[in-house]
């Protein structure tokens, strides 16, 4: 969308900029969040803000907001100024601008960027997607939502080049961690749902947490334990979760067909539950 927010100003995207000495640009020394809004309602806002506060804290970046209420006002203003009903907020906070030096500057004022994006049509994902497996080449703090995403970028590009939607990453011990832009869940033949635990090896997805809550409410058993790649052959269903696409069934992993290349029943059920959970939030805010 055309109006964005940069360091206290609402500007046309084409007129907005940050310094070439911004530490986000020089070192990926920055954090971000992506938040969905529907009918101008922010979805799962508190969970996103809590993760943002944690990311800032883990990287010792000064919070630019003494009170995160002001951020909510900025976001709501942007939604109004852009006259957009549905879309995504991209929010980035860098450590600030300073002469290039690995050491943190003594005094630095974070740079804050907020941009809105239109939602894309994700209806076709209902039919399920293909994914490929790749080595997990990332660092050991994947729990922090930093803009240091080069391994994720390369992984996503490899998926695209191989005709797949996503790459799922396998660590050195042969365990599946997560996608490059999503978390992954597996459903076993007894309907046990398994996903990687929320630790330093994955980004603890907001969608992941909500899907776990919804599944437990429906009396599914959820096991938060890494799945070994050897066990893939035995799984009944798989699905991905993320803010931008919600719950997406996986129907093929490399050459392995999952649930006969059709979205599995549990995946479909959780996809519907997740959508109605979002709708409920909208209703409650109206
Ligand atoms: N893992 C990674 C690596 C991601 O980039 C994302 C999307 N930000 C997710 C998981 C899903 O997180 P969320 O549900 O909060 O969008």
Tab-separated table of N, CA, C and O in Angstrom, residues 72-132:
chain	number	residue	atom	x	y	z
A	72	UNK	N	-0.144	0.500	18.379
A	72	UNK	CA	-1.486	0.111	17.916
A	72	UNK	C	-2.157	1.296	17.206
A	72	UNK	O	-2.806	1.128	16.164
A	73	UNK	N	-1.954	2.499	17.757
A	73	UNK	CA	-2.551	3.696	17.140
A	73	UNK	C	-1.934	3.924	15.753
A	73	UNK	O	-2.643	4.179	14.779
A	74	UNK	N	-0.613	3.775	15.651
A	74	UNK	CA	0.071	3.949	14.354
A	74	UNK	C	-0.515	2.973	13.332
A	74	UNK	O	-0.862	3.333	12.205
A	75	UNK	N	-0.639	1.711	13.751
A	75	UNK	CA	-1.135	0.676	12.828
A	75	UNK	C	-2.564	1.001	12.391
A	75	UNK	O	-2.901	0.941	11.205
A	76	UNK	N	-3.409	1.378	13.365
A	76	UNK	CA	-4.807	1.675	13.026
A	76	UNK	C	-4.897	2.893	12.108
A	76	UNK	O	-5.713	2.923	11.186
A	77	UNK	N	-4.040	3.900	12.329
A	77	UNK	CA	-4.006	5.064	11.441
A	77	UNK	C	-3.650	4.633	10.020
A	77	UNK	O	-4.285	5.048	9.059
A	78	UNK	N	-2.626	3.777	9.925
A	78	UNK	CA	-2.186	3.342	8.591
A	78	UNK	C	-3.291	2.602	7.851
A	78	UNK	O	-3.485	2.794	6.649
A	79	UNK	N	-4.015	1.772	8.586
A	79	UNK	CA	-5.118	1.018	7.959
A	79	UNK	C	-6.148	2.010	7.414
A	79	UNK	O	-6.618	1.882	6.284
A	80	UNK	N	-6.431	3.051	8.213
A	80	UNK	CA	-7.412	4.067	7.783
A	80	UNK	C	-6.872	4.856	6.593
A	80	UNK	O	-7.544	5.023	5.588
A	81	UNK	N	-5.639	5.357	6.710
A	81	UNK	CA	-5.064	6.194	5.642
A	81	UNK	C	-5.018	5.440	4.310
A	81	UNK	O	-5.170	6.021	3.251
A	82	UNK	N	-4.774	4.133	4.383
A	82	UNK	CA	-4.683	3.356	3.150
A	82	UNK	C	-6.040	2.809	2.708
A	82	UNK	O	-6.120	2.141	1.671
A	83	UNK	N	-7.068	3.057	3.521
A	83	UNK	CA	-8.428	2.592	3.236
A	83	UNK	C	-8.443	1.113	2.833
A	83	UNK	O	-8.996	0.726	1.809
A	84	UNK	N	-7.791	0.320	3.671
A	84	UNK	CA	-7.668	-1.110	3.370
A	84	UNK	C	-8.446	-1.906	4.422
A	84	UNK	O	-8.294	-1.653	5.615
A	85	UNK	N	-9.264	-2.859	3.964
A	85	UNK	CA	-10.027	-3.657	4.930
A	85	UNK	C	-9.270	-4.887	5.401
A	85	UNK	O	-9.263	-5.211	6.578
A	86	UNK	N	-8.656	-5.586	4.440
A	86	UNK	CA	-7.969	-6.840	4.761
A	86	UNK	C	-6.527	-6.778	4.282
A	86	UNK	O	-6.282	-6.293	3.174
A	87	UNK	N	-5.628	-7.276	5.085
A	87	UNK	CA	-4.231	-7.286	4.647
A	87	UNK	C	-3.298	-7.673	5.779
A	87	UNK	O	-3.709	-8.307	6.768
A	88	UNK	N	-2.052	-7.271	5.614
A	88	UNK	CA	-1.011	-7.614	6.591
A	88	UNK	C	-0.178	-6.391	6.932
A	88	UNK	O	0.087	-5.557	6.060
A	89	UNK	N	0.203	-6.334	8.187
A	89	UNK	CA	1.080	-5.264	8.639
A	89	UNK	C	2.486	-5.839	8.700
A	89	UNK	O	2.695	-6.895	9.311
A	90	UNK	N	3.422	-5.177	8.059
A	90	UNK	CA	4.823	-5.554	8.199
A	90	UNK	C	5.474	-4.488	9.062
A	90	UNK	O	5.438	-3.294	8.726
A	91	UNK	N	6.050	-4.916	10.157
A	91	UNK	CA	6.599	-3.980	11.128
A	91	UNK	C	8.052	-4.361	11.381
A	91	UNK	O	8.341	-5.526	11.658
A	92	UNK	N	8.959	-3.402	11.239
A	92	UNK	CA	10.381	-3.705	11.456
A	92	UNK	C	10.996	-2.669	12.388
A	92	UNK	O	10.757	-1.465	12.237
A	93	UNK	N	11.770	-3.147	13.333
A	93	UNK	CA	12.485	-2.246	14.244
A	93	UNK	C	13.969	-2.611	14.181
A	93	UNK	O	14.352	-3.753	14.463
A	94	UNK	N	14.807	-1.645	13.787
A	94	UNK	CA	16.244	-1.923	13.728
A	94	UNK	C	16.925	-1.272	14.942
A	94	UNK	O	16.342	-0.401	15.586
A	95	UNK	N	18.180	-1.676	15.208
A	95	UNK	CA	18.869	-1.095	16.370
A	95	UNK	C	19.110	0.409	16.171
A	95	UNK	O	19.315	1.136	17.111
A	96	UNK	N	19.071	0.857	14.928
A	96	UNK	CA	19.224	2.287	14.674
A	96	UNK	C	20.305	2.568	13.650
A	96	UNK	O	20.789	1.649	12.971
A	97	UNK	N	20.671	3.835	13.539
A	97	UNK	CA	21.648	4.265	12.540
A	97	UNK	C	22.932	4.659	13.261
A	97	UNK	O	22.887	5.408	14.238
A	98	UNK	N	24.068	4.134	12.799
A	98	UNK	CA	25.356	4.545	13.389
A	98	UNK	C	26.470	4.147	12.441
A	98	UNK	O	26.257	3.301	11.560
A	99	UNK	N	27.656	4.741	12.640
A	99	UNK	CA	28.818	4.399	11.802
A	99	UNK	C	29.061	2.900	11.903
A	99	UNK	O	29.002	2.322	12.998
A	100	UNK	N	29.353	2.282	10.770
A	100	UNK	CA	29.436	0.829	10.732
A	100	UNK	C	30.483	0.293	11.709
A	100	UNK	O	31.665	0.631	11.618
A	101	UNK	N	30.019	-0.512	12.634
A	101	UNK	CA	30.888	-1.111	13.649
A	101	UNK	C	30.088	-2.264	14.252
A	101	UNK	O	28.920	-2.088	14.588
A	102	UNK	N	30.722	-3.444	14.350
A	102	UNK	CA	29.959	-4.578	14.880
A	102	UNK	C	29.413	-4.290	16.281
A	102	UNK	O	28.337	-4.728	16.644
A	103	UNK	N	30.230	-3.551	17.080
A	103	UNK	CA	29.779	-3.267	18.453
A	103	UNK	C	28.515	-2.428	18.445
A	103	UNK	O	28.341	-1.570	17.573
A	104	UNK	N	27.673	-2.652	19.445
A	104	UNK	CA	26.466	-1.830	19.550
A	104	UNK	C	26.897	-0.366	19.730
A	104	UNK	O	27.843	-0.094	20.483
A	105	UNK	N	26.220	0.585	19.090
A	105	UNK	CA	26.529	2.000	19.372
A	105	UNK	C	26.146	2.333	20.822
A	105	UNK	O	25.221	1.707	21.371
A	106	UNK	N	26.861	3.298	21.432
A	106	UNK	CA	26.564	3.654	22.843
A	106	UNK	C	25.138	4.193	22.940
A	106	UNK	O	24.388	3.851	23.837
A	107	UNK	N	24.825	5.097	22.010
A	107	UNK	CA	23.463	5.646	22.000
A	107	UNK	C	22.881	5.398	20.625
A	107	UNK	O	23.484	5.806	19.634
A	108	UNK	N	21.772	4.724	20.584
A	108	UNK	CA	21.151	4.580	19.257
A	108	UNK	C	19.647	4.595	19.406
A	108	UNK	O	19.087	4.088	20.382
A	109	UNK	N	19.034	5.217	18.445
A	109	UNK	CA	17.583	5.331	18.451
A	109	UNK	C	17.081	4.341	17.412
A	109	UNK	O	17.501	4.416	16.246
A	110	UNK	N	16.256	3.404	17.802
A	110	UNK	CA	15.787	2.421	16.819
A	110	UNK	C	15.074	3.078	15.641
A	110	UNK	O	14.417	4.110	15.809
A	111	UNK	N	15.229	2.488	14.467
A	111	UNK	CA	14.436	2.901	13.309
A	111	UNK	C	13.198	2.019	13.250
A	111	UNK	O	13.298	0.791	13.398
A	112	UNK	N	12.070	2.668	13.055
A	112	UNK	CA	10.783	1.935	13.041
A	112	UNK	C	10.124	2.105	11.679
A	112	UNK	O	9.964	3.223	11.196
A	113	UNK	N	9.779	0.984	11.068
A	113	UNK	CA	9.133	0.992	9.750
A	113	UNK	C	7.842	0.180	9.849
A	113	UNK	O	7.867	-0.939	10.370
A	114	UNK	N	6.748	0.742	9.387
A	114	UNK	CA	5.499	-0.038	9.332
A	114	UNK	C	4.905	0.115	7.930
A	114	UNK	O	4.701	1.232	7.458
A	115	UNK	N	4.661	-1.014	7.283
A	115	UNK	CA	4.124	-1.024	5.908
A	115	UNK	C	2.906	-1.950	5.875
A	115	UNK	O	2.892	-2.962	6.583
A	116	UNK	N	1.925	-1.626	5.076
A	116	UNK	CA	0.773	-2.529	4.913
A	116	UNK	C	0.858	-3.240	3.562
A	116	UNK	O	1.343	-2.664	2.600
A	117	UNK	N	0.370	-4.468	3.546
A	117	UNK	CA	0.279	-5.200	2.276
A	117	UNK	C	-1.133	-5.725	2.106
A	117	UNK	O	-1.776	-6.106	3.090
A	118	UNK	N	-1.574	-5.778	0.874
A	118	UNK	CA	-2.868	-6.396	0.555
A	118	UNK	C	-2.827	-7.885	0.833
A	118	UNK	O	-1.767	-8.491	0.656
A	119	UNK	N	-3.979	-8.476	1.165
A	119	UNK	CA	-3.963	-9.946	1.275
A	119	UNK	C	-3.978	-10.518	-0.130
A	119	UNK	O	-4.541	-9.926	-1.045
A	120	UNK	N	-3.336	-11.696	-0.253
A	120	UNK	CA	-3.340	-12.376	-1.553
A	120	UNK	C	-4.437	-13.432	-1.514
A	120	UNK	O	-4.860	-13.852	-0.428
A	121	UNK	N	-4.830	-13.872	-2.679
A	121	UNK	CA	-5.825	-14.935	-2.730
A	121	UNK	C	-5.146	-16.248	-2.347
A	121	UNK	O	-4.211	-16.698	-3.016
A	122	UNK	N	-5.613	-16.842	-1.246
A	122	UNK	CA	-4.965	-18.078	-0.778
A	122	UNK	C	-5.915	-19.274	-0.883
A	122	UNK	O	-5.665	-20.325	-0.295
A	123	UNK	N	-7.005	-19.080	-1.629
A	123	UNK	CA	-8.029	-20.129	-1.732
A	123	UNK	C	-7.467	-21.450	-2.275
A	123	UNK	O	-7.865	-22.520	-1.818
A	124	UNK	N	-6.539	-21.328	-3.233
A	124	UNK	CA	-5.992	-22.540	-3.864
A	124	UNK	C	-5.209	-23.419	-2.875
A	124	UNK	O	-5.015	-24.600	-3.106
A	125	UNK	N	-4.779	-22.829	-1.742
A	125	UNK	CA	-4.029	-23.612	-0.756
A	125	UNK	C	-4.887	-24.700	-0.106
A	125	UNK	O	-4.377	-25.657	0.445
A	126	UNK	N	-6.212	-24.506	-0.170
A	126	UNK	CA	-7.130	-25.498	0.415
A	126	UNK	C	-6.888	-26.887	-0.158
A	126	UNK	O	-7.111	-27.893	0.494
A	127	UNK	N	-6.455	-26.914	-1.426
A	127	UNK	CA	-6.239	-28.208	-2.109
A	127	UNK	C	-4.958	-28.881	-1.630
A	127	UNK	O	-4.676	-30.015	-1.987
A	128	UNK	N	-4.150	-28.152	-0.881
A	128	UNK	CA	-2.900	-28.717	-0.378
A	128	UNK	C	-1.716	-28.298	-1.231
A	128	UNK	O	-1.874	-27.896	-2.379
A	129	UNK	N	-0.533	-28.378	-0.636
A	129	UNK	CA	0.687	-27.947	-1.332
A	129	UNK	C	1.771	-29.023	-1.261
A	129	UNK	O	1.738	-29.902	-0.399
A	130	UNK	N	2.711	-28.896	-2.202
A	130	UNK	CA	3.888	-29.775	-2.170
A	130	UNK	C	4.998	-29.061	-1.427
A	130	UNK	O	5.140	-27.838	-1.559
A	131	UNK	N	5.792	-29.813	-0.676
A	131	UNK	CA	6.961	-29.229	-0.018
A	131	UNK	C	8.180	-30.105	-0.322
A	131	UNK	O	8.027	-31.265	-0.699
A	132	UNK	N	9.337	-29.513	-0.182
A	132	UNK	CA	10.569	-30.302	-0.332
A	132	UNK	C	11.344	-30.229	0.982
A	132	UNK	O	11.080	-29.352	1.808
